[in-house]
CSV table of C-alpha atoms in Angstrom, one decimal:
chain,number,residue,atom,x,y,z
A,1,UNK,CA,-2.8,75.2,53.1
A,2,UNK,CA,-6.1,75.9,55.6
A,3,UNK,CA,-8.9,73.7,54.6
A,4,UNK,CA,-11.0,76.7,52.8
A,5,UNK,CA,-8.3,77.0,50.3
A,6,UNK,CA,-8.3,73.5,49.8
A,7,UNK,CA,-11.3,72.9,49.4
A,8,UNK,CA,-11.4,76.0,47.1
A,9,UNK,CA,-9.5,74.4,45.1
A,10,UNK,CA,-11.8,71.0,44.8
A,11,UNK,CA,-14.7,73.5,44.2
A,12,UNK,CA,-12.7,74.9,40.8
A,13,UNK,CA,-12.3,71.2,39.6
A,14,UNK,CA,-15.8,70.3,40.2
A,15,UNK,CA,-17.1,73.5,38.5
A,16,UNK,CA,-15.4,72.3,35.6
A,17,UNK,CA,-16.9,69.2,35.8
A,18,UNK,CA,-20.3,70.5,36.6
A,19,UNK,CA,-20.0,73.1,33.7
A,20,UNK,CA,-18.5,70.7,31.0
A,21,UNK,CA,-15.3,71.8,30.8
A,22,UNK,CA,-14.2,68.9,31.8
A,23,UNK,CA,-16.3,65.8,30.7
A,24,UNK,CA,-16.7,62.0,31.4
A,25,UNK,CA,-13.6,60.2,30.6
A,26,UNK,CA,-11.6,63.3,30.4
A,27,UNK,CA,-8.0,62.3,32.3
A,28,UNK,CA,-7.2,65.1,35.0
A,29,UNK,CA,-3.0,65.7,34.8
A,30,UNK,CA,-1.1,63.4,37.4
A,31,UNK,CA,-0.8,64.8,40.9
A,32,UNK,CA,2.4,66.1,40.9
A,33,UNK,CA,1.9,68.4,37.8
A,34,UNK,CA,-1.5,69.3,39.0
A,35,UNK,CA,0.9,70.8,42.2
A,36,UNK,CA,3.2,72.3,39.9
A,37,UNK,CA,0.7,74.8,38.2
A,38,UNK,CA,-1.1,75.4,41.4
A,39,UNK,CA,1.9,75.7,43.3
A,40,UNK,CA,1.0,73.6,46.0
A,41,UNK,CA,2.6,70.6,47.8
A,42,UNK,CA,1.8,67.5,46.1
A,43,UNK,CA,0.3,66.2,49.5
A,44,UNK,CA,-1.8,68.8,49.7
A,45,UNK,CA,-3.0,68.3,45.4
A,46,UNK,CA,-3.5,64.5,47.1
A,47,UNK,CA,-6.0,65.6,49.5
A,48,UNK,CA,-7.6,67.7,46.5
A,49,UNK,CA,-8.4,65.0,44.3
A,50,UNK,CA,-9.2,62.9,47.4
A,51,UNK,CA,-12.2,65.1,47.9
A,52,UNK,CA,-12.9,64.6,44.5
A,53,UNK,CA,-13.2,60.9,44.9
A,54,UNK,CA,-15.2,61.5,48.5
A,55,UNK,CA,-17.6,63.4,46.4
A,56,UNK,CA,-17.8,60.4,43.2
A,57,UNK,CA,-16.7,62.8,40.8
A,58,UNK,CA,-13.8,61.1,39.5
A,59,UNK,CA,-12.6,57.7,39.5
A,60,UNK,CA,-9.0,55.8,39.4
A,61,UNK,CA,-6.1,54.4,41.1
A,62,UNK,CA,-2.4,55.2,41.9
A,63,UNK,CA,-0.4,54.5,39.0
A,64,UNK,CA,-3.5,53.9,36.2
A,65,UNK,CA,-4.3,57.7,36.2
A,66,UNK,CA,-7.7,59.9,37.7
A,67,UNK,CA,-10.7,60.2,35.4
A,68,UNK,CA,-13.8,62.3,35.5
A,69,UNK,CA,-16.5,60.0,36.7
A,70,UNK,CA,-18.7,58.9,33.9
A,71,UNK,CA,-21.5,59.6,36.7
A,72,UNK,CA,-20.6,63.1,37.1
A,73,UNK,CA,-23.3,65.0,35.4
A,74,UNK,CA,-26.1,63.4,36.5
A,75,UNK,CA,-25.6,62.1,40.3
A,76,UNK,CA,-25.8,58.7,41.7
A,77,UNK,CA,-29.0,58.7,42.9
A,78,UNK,CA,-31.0,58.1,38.9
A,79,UNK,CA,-30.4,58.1,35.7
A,80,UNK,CA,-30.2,60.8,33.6
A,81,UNK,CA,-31.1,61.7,29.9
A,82,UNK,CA,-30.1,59.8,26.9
A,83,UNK,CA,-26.5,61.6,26.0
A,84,UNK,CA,-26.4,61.1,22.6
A,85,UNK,CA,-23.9,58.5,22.2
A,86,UNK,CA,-23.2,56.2,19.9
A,87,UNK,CA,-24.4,52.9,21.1
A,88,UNK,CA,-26.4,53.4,24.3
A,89,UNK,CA,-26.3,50.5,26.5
A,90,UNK,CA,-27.6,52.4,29.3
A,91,UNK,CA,-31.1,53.4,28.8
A,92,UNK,CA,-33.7,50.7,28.0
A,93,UNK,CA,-36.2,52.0,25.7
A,94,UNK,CA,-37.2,49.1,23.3
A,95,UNK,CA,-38.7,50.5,20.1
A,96,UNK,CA,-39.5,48.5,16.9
A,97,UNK,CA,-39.2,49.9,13.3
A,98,UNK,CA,-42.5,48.6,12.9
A,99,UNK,CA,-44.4,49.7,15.2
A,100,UNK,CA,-44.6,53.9,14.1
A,101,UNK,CA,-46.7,52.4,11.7
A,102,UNK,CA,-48.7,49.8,13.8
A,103,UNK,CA,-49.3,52.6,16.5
A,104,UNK,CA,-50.5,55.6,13.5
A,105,UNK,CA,-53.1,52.9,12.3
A,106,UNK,CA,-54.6,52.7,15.6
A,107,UNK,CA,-54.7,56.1,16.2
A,108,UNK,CA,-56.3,57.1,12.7
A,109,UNK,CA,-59.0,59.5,13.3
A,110,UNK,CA,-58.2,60.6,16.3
A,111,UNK,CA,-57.2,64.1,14.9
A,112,UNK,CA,-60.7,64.3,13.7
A,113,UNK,CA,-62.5,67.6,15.5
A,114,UNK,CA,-65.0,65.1,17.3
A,115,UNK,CA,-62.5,62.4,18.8
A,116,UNK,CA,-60.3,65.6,19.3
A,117,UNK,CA,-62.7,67.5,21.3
A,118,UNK,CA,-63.0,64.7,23.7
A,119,UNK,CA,-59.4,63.9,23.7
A,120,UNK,CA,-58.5,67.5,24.9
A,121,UNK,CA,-60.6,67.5,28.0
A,122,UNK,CA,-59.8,67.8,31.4
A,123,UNK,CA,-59.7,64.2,33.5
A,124,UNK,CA,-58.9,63.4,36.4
A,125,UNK,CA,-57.1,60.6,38.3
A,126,UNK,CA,-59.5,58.0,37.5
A,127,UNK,CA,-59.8,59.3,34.0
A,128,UNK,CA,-63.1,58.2,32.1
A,129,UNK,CA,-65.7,55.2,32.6
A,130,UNK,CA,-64.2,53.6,28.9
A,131,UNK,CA,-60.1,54.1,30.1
A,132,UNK,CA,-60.9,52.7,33.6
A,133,UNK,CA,-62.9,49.5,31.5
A,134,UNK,CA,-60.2,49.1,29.1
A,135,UNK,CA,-57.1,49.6,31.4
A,136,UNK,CA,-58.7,47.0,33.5
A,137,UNK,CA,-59.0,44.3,31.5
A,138,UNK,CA,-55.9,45.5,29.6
A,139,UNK,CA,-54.1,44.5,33.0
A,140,UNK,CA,-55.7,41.4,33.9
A,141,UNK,CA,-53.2,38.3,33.8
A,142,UNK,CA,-54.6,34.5,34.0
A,143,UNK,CA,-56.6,34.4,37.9
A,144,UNK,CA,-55.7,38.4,38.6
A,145,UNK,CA,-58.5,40.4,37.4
A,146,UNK,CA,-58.4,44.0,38.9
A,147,UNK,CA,-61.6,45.7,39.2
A,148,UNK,CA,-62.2,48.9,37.2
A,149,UNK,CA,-63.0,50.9,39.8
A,150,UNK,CA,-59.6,50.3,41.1
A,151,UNK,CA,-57.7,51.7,38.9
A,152,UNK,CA,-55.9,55.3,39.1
A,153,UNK,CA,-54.0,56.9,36.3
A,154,UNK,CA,-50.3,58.8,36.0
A,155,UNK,CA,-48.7,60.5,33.4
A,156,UNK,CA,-46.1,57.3,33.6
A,157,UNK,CA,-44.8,54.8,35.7
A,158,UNK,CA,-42.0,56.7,38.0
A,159,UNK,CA,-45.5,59.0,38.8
A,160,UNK,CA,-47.2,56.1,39.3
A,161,UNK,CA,-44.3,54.9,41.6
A,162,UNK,CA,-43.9,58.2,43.2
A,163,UNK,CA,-47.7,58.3,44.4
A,164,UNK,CA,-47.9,55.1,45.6
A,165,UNK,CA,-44.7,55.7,47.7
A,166,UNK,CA,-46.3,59.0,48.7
A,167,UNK,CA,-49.2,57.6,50.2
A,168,UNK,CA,-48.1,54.6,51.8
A,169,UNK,CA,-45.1,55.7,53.2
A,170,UNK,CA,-45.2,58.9,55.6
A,171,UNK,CA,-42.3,61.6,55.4
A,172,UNK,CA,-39.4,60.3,57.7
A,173,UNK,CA,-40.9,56.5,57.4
A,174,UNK,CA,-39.1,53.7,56.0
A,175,UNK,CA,-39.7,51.9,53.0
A,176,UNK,CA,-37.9,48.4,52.7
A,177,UNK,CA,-36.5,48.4,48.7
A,178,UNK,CA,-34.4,45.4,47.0
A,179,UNK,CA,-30.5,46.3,47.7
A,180,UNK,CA,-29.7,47.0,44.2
A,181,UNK,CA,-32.7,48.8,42.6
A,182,UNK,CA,-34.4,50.8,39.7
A,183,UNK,CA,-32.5,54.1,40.8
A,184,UNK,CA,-35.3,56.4,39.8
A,185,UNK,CA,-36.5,55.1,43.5
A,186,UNK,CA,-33.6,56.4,45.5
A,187,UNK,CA,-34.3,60.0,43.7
A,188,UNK,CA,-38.0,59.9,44.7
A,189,UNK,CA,-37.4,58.9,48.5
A,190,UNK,CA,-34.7,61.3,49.2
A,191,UNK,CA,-37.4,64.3,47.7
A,192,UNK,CA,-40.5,62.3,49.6
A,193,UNK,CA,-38.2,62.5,52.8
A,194,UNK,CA,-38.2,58.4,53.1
A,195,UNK,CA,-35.4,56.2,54.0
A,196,UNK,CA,-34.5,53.1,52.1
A,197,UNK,CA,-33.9,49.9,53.5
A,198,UNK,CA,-31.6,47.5,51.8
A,199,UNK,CA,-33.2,44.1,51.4
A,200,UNK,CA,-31.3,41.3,50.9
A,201,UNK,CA,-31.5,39.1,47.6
A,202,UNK,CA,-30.9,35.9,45.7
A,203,UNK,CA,-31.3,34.4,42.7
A,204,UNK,CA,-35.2,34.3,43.6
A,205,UNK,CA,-35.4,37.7,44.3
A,206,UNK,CA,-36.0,39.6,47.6
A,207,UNK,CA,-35.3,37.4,50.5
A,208,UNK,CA,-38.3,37.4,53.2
A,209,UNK,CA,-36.3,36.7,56.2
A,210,UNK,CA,-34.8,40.0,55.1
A,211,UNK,CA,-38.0,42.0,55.1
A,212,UNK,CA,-38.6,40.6,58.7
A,213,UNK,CA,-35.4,41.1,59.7
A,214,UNK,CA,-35.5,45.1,58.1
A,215,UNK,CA,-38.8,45.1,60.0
A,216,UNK,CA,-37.9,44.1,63.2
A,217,UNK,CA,-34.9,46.5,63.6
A,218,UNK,CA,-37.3,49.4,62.8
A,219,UNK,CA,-40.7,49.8,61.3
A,220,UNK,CA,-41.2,49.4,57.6
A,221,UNK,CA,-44.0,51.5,56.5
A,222,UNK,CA,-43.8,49.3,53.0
A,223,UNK,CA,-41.7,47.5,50.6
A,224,UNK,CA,-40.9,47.9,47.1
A,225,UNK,CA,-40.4,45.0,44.7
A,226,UNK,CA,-39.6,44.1,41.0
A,227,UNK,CA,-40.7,40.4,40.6
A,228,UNK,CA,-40.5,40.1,37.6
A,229,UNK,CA,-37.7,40.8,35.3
A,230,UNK,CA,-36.3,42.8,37.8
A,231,UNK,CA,-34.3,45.9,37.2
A,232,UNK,CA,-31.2,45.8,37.4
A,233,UNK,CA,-30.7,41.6,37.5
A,234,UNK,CA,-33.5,40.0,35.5
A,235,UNK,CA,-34.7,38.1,38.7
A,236,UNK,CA,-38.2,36.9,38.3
A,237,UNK,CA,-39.6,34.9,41.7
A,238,UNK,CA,-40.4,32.0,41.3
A,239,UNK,CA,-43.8,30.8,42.8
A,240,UNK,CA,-42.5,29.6,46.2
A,241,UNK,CA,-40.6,32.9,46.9
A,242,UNK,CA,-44.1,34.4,46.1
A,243,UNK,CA,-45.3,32.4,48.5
A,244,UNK,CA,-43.3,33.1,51.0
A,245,UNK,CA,-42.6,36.7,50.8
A,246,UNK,CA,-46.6,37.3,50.7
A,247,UNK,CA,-47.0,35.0,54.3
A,248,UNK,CA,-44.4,37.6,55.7
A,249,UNK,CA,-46.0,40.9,54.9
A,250,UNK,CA,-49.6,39.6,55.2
A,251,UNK,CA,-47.9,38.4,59.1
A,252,UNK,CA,-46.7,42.0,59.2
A,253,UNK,CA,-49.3,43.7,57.6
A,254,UNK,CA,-46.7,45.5,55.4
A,255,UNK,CA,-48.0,46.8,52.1
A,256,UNK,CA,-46.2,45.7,49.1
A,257,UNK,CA,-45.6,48.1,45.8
A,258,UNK,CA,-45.4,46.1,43.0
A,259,UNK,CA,-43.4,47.7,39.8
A,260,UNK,CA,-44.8,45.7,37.1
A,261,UNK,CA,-43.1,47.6,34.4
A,262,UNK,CA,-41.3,44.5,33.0
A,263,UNK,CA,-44.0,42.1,33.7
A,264,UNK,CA,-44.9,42.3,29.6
A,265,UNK,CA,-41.8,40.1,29.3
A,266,UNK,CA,-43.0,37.3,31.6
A,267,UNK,CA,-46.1,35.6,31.7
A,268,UNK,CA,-46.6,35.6,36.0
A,269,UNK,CA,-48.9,36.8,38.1
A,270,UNK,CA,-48.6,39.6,40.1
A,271,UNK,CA,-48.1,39.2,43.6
A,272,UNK,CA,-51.2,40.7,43.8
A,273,UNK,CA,-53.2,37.7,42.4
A,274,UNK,CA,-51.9,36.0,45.8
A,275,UNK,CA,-53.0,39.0,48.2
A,276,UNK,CA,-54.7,41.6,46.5
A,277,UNK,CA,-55.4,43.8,50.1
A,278,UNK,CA,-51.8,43.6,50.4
A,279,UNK,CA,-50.4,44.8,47.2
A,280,UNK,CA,-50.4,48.2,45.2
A,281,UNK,CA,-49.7,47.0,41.7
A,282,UNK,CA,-47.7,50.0,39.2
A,283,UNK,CA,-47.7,49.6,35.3
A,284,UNK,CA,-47.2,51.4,32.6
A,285,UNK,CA,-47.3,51.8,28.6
A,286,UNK,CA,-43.8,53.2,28.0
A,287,UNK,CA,-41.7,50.1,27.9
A,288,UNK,CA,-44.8,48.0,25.8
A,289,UNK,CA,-45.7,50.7,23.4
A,290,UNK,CA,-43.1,53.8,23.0
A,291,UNK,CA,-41.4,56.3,25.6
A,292,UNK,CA,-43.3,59.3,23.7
A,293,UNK,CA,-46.8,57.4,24.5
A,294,UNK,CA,-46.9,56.5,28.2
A,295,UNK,CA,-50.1,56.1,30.7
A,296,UNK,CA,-49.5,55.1,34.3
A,297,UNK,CA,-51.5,52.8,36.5
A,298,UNK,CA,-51.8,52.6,40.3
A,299,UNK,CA,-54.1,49.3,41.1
A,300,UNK,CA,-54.6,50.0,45.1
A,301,UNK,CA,-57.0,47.7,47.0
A,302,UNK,CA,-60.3,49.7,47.7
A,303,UNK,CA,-59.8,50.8,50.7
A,304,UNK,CA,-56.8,52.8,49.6
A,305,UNK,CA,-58.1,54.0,46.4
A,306,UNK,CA,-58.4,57.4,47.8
A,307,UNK,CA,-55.1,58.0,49.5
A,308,UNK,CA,-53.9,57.4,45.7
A,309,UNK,CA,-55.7,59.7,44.5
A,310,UNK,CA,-54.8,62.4,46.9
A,311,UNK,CA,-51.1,61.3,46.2
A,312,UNK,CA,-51.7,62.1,42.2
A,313,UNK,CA,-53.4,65.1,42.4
A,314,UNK,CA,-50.9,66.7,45.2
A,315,UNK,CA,-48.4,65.7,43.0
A,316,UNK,CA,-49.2,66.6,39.9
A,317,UNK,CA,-49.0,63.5,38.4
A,318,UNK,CA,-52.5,63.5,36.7
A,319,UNK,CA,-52.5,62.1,32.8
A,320,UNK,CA,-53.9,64.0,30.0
A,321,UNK,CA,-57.1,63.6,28.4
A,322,UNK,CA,-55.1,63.0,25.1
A,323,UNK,CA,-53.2,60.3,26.4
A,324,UNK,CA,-56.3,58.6,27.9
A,325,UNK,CA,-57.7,58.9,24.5
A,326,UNK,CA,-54.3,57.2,22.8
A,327,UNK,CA,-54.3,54.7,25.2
A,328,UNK,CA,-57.7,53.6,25.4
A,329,UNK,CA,-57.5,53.3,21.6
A,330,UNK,CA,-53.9,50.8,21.5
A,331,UNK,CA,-54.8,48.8,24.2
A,332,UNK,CA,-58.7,47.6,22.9
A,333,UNK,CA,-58.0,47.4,19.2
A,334,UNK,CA,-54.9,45.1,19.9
A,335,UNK,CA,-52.0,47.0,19.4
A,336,UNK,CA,-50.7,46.6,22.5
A,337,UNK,CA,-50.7,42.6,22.5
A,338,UNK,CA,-49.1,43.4,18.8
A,339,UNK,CA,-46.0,45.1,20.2
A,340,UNK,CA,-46.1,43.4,23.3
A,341,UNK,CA,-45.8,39.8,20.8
A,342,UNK,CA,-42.6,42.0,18.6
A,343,UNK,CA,-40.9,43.0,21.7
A,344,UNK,CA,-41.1,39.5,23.2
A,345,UNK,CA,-39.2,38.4,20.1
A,346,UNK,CA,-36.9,41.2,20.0
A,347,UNK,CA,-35.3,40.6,23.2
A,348,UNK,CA,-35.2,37.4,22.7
A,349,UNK,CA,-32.9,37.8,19.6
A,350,UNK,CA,-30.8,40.2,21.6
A,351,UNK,CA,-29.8,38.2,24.6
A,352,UNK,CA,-28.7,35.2,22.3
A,353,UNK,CA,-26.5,37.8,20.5
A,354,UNK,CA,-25.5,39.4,24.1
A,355,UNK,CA,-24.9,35.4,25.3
A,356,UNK,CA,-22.6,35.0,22.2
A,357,UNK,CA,-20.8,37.9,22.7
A,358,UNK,CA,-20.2,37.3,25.9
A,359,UNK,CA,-18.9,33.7,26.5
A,360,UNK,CA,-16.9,33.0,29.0
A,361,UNK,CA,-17.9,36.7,31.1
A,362,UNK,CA,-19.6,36.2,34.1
A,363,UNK,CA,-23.2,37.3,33.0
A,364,UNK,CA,-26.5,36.7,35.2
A,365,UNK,CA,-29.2,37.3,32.3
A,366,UNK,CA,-32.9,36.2,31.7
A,367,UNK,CA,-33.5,35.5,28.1
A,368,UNK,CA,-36.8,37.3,28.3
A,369,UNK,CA,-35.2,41.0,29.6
A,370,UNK,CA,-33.7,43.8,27.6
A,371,UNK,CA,-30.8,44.1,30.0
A,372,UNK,CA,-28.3,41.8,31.8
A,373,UNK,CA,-25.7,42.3,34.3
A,374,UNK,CA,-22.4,41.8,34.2
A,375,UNK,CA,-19.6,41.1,36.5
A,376,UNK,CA,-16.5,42.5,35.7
A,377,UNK,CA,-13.0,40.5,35.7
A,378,UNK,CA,-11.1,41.4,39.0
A,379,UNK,CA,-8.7,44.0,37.4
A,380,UNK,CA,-11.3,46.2,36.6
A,381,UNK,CA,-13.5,48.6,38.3
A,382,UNK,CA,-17.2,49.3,38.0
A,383,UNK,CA,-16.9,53.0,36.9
A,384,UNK,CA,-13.2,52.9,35.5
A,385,UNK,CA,-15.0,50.4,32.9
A,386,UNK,CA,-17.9,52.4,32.0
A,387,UNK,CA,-15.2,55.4,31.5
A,388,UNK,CA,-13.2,53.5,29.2
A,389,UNK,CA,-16.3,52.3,27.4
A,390,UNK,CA,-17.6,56.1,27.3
A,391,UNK,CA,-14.3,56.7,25.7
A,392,UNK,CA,-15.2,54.3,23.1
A,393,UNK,CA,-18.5,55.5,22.0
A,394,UNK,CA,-20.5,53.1,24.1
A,395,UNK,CA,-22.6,54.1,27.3
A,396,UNK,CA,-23.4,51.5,30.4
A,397,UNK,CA,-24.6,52.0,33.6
A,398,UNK,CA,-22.2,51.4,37.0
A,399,UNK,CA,-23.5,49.1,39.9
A,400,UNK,CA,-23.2,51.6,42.2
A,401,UNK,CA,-26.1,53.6,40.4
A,402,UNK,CA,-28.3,50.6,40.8
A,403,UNK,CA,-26.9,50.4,45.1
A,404,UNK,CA,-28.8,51.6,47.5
A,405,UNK,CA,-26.3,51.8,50.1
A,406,UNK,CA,-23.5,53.6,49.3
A,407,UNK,CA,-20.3,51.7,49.3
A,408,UNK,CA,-22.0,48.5,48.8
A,409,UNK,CA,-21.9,47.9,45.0
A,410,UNK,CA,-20.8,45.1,43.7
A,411,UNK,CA,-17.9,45.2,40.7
A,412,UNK,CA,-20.3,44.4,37.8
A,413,UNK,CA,-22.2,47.0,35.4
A,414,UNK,CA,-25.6,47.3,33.8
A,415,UNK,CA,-25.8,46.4,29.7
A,416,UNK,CA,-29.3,47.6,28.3
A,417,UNK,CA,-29.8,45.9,25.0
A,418,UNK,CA,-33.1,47.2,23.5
A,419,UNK,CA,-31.9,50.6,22.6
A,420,UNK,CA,-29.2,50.0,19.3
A,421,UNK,CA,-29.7,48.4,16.3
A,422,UNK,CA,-28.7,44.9,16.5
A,423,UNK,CA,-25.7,45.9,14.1
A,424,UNK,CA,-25.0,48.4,16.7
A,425,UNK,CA,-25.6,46.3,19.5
A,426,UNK,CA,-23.1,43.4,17.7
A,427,UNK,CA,-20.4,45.7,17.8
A,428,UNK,CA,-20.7,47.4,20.9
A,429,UNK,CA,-20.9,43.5,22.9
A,430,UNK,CA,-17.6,42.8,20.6
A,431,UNK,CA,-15.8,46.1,21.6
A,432,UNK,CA,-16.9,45.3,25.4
A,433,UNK,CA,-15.4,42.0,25.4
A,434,UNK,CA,-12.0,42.9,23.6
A,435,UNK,CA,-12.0,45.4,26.7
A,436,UNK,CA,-12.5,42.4,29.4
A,437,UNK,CA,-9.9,40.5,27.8
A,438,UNK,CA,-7.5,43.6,28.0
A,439,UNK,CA,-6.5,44.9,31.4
A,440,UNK,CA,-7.2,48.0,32.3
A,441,UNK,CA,-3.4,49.4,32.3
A,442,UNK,CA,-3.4,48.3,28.3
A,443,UNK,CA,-6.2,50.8,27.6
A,444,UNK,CA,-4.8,53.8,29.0
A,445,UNK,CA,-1.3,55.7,29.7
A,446,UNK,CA,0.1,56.1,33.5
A,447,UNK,CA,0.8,58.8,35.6
């Protein structure tokens, strides 16, 4: 068979794949009947599904059978929507019963024609004089007090993300990023034209001989850091790492973007507080207040306030007046600190259930997140696991999402824990860890 018509013949399968015909989890036949009705030798069906593999489209090993990668539809480089299953362990959007009502109280009157004609204005970037007061005290934590003239405003926190990478980080530059990451990142660099640079880590976080190192071999035009409750491991840095990562990129004169979208869970400072001309701190309402409600902030130092701007407005990312007006409202009246107080609580609860559950797995947590991470038992794989849990009703996000070098994912998966109900939740944990206990051979028929 010439290459084109093998490769033909990988195109068909992936078109199924792409078009749903065949799904995540779905078991393609063995190899040898997959020759049979294509009439084809059975090397030449191995060098098909092969390509499939090359491309991460399917996963599996000789003798345990080929699946449809639960990654398929959406790509390695983010994640993708909410798919509807039953207990979604993948996306982290922590949302109280309570709060619908919490969050309509504060809003009362908003709809009236007065407060509405305001609220459907256009703003810009910096919104209004009031949002720029509130947001900035909104953010201010123990000796970091931002100034209100500081602050610039996204639709959410990936824009927020996305501008500050924009206009720190020039198209072909290099921007140094932890080595497993928030994946929304990775998507945002490879349309920006940047190149990530794995850092190195520990159980403190991003390792600074790393960023000198990543330096040194070729110019970093910044980093990007989670330092507290970090996505995907729950890392927060303790104060000497903070020390000692800031002495490196002060010596470098590296600028440092700081994703503070977890930060409501701890009670740090911002690397900022330790060299505010150095860091470009990103926020956001989403994860404190509801995914439907969300207002971005961008605190640059001064002297870069306008490059963020710029990067907004080129971007589109620009908030609307509405949302300036919701926000403004929740975050002076007290709402925010309300939910902020509930969801402290709340994941609290869930990561003692998650650390029941889970006895005896390996599991690097931090009892203040909504996610932990787990690494798997030795005769399991990353993305054969979350197959076999996709199977089962239950979504979870591989490593090799979270990677930024390809190939360099360690065997473990992502569990977010603020999405189900703790009932769900309960038995979602429960059917995981029947699975660990089983090997993977018991869960599914051979070729």
């Amino acid at each position: 068979m010439s290459n084109s018509e093998y490769t033909r013949l990988a195109d068909a399968v992936a078109a199924q794949i792409a078009n749903g015909t065949l799904k995540p989890g779905d078991r393609l036949p063995p190899q040898r009947r997959f020759a049979y009705e294509h009439k084809i030798a059975v090397s030449t069906a191995s060098r098909v599904f092969s390509e499939l593999l090359r491309r991460g489209l399917v996963v599996g090993e000789v003798g345990r059978g080929t699946f449809v990668s639960g990654e398929a539809r959406r790509g390695a480089e983010a994640l993708g929507e909410p798919r509807g299953i039953r207990i979604d362990l993948e996306f982290n959007y922590p949302v109280l019963p309570e709060q619908t009502a919490l969050i309509a109280r504060s809003l009362a009157g908003l709809e009236k024609v007065a407060a509405l004609d305001g609220a459907l204005r256009q703003v810009t970037s910096t919104g209004t004089a009031a949002a720029r007061s509130a947001g900035a005290e909104f953010l201010s934590r123990g000796g970091w007090a931002p100034a209100a003239e500081q602050l610039v405003f996204t639709g959410n926190g990936r824009q927020a993300i996305a501008a500050a990478l924009a206009a720190l980080v020039p198209t072909g530059g290099r921007c140094g990023v932890e080595a497993l990451t928030y994946p929304f990142i990775k998507g945002a660099a490879v349309r920006l034209g940047i190149t990530l640079v794995p850092l190195a880590m520990d159980e403190d976080g991003v390792r600074p001989d790393s960023v000198l190192k990543a330096h040194r071999e070729a110019r970093l035009s910044a980093i990007y850091v989670q330092p507290a409750a970090q996505n995907p491991l729950g890392t927060t840095m303790s104060p000497a790492r903070r020390s000692d990562l800031i002495r490196v990129v002060e010596a470098l004169d590296l600028p440092v973007i700081e994703d503070r979208v977890y930060s409501f869970l701890e009670d740090d400072l911002p690397l900022a507080a330790l060299a505010p001309e150095s860091c470009v701190v990103v926020d956001s309402l989403s994860k404190r207040v509801a995914p439907g409600l969300s207002l971005g902030f961008v605190v640059p130092p001064l002297r870069l306030r306008e490059s963020m701007m710029a990067s907004v407005r080129s971007g589109g990312w620009s908030a609307s007046g509405f949302t300036f007006a919701a926000a403004q409202r929740i975050m002076a009246d007290g709402t925010v600190a309300e939910l902020v107080r509930l969801k402290r609580l709340d994941a609290h609860a869930r990561q003692k259930l998650a650390a029941d559950r889970l006895s005896g797995f390996e599991v690097q947590a931090n009892g203040n997140c909504f996610h932990l991470w787990l690494t798997l038992p030795p005769h399991w794989r990353s993305q054969s696991f979350v197959v076999a849990a996709a199977r089962r009703d239950i979504a979870l996000t591989p490593s090799t999402t979270f990677a930024v070098m390809p190939g360099h994912a360690p065997n473990a998966v992502r569990l977010a824990l603020a999405t189900p109900t703790m009932d769900q939740l309960d038995s979602g944990l429960r059917t995981l860890a029947g699975m660990l206990n089983a090997r993977e051979e018991e869960l599914y028929s051979t070729e």
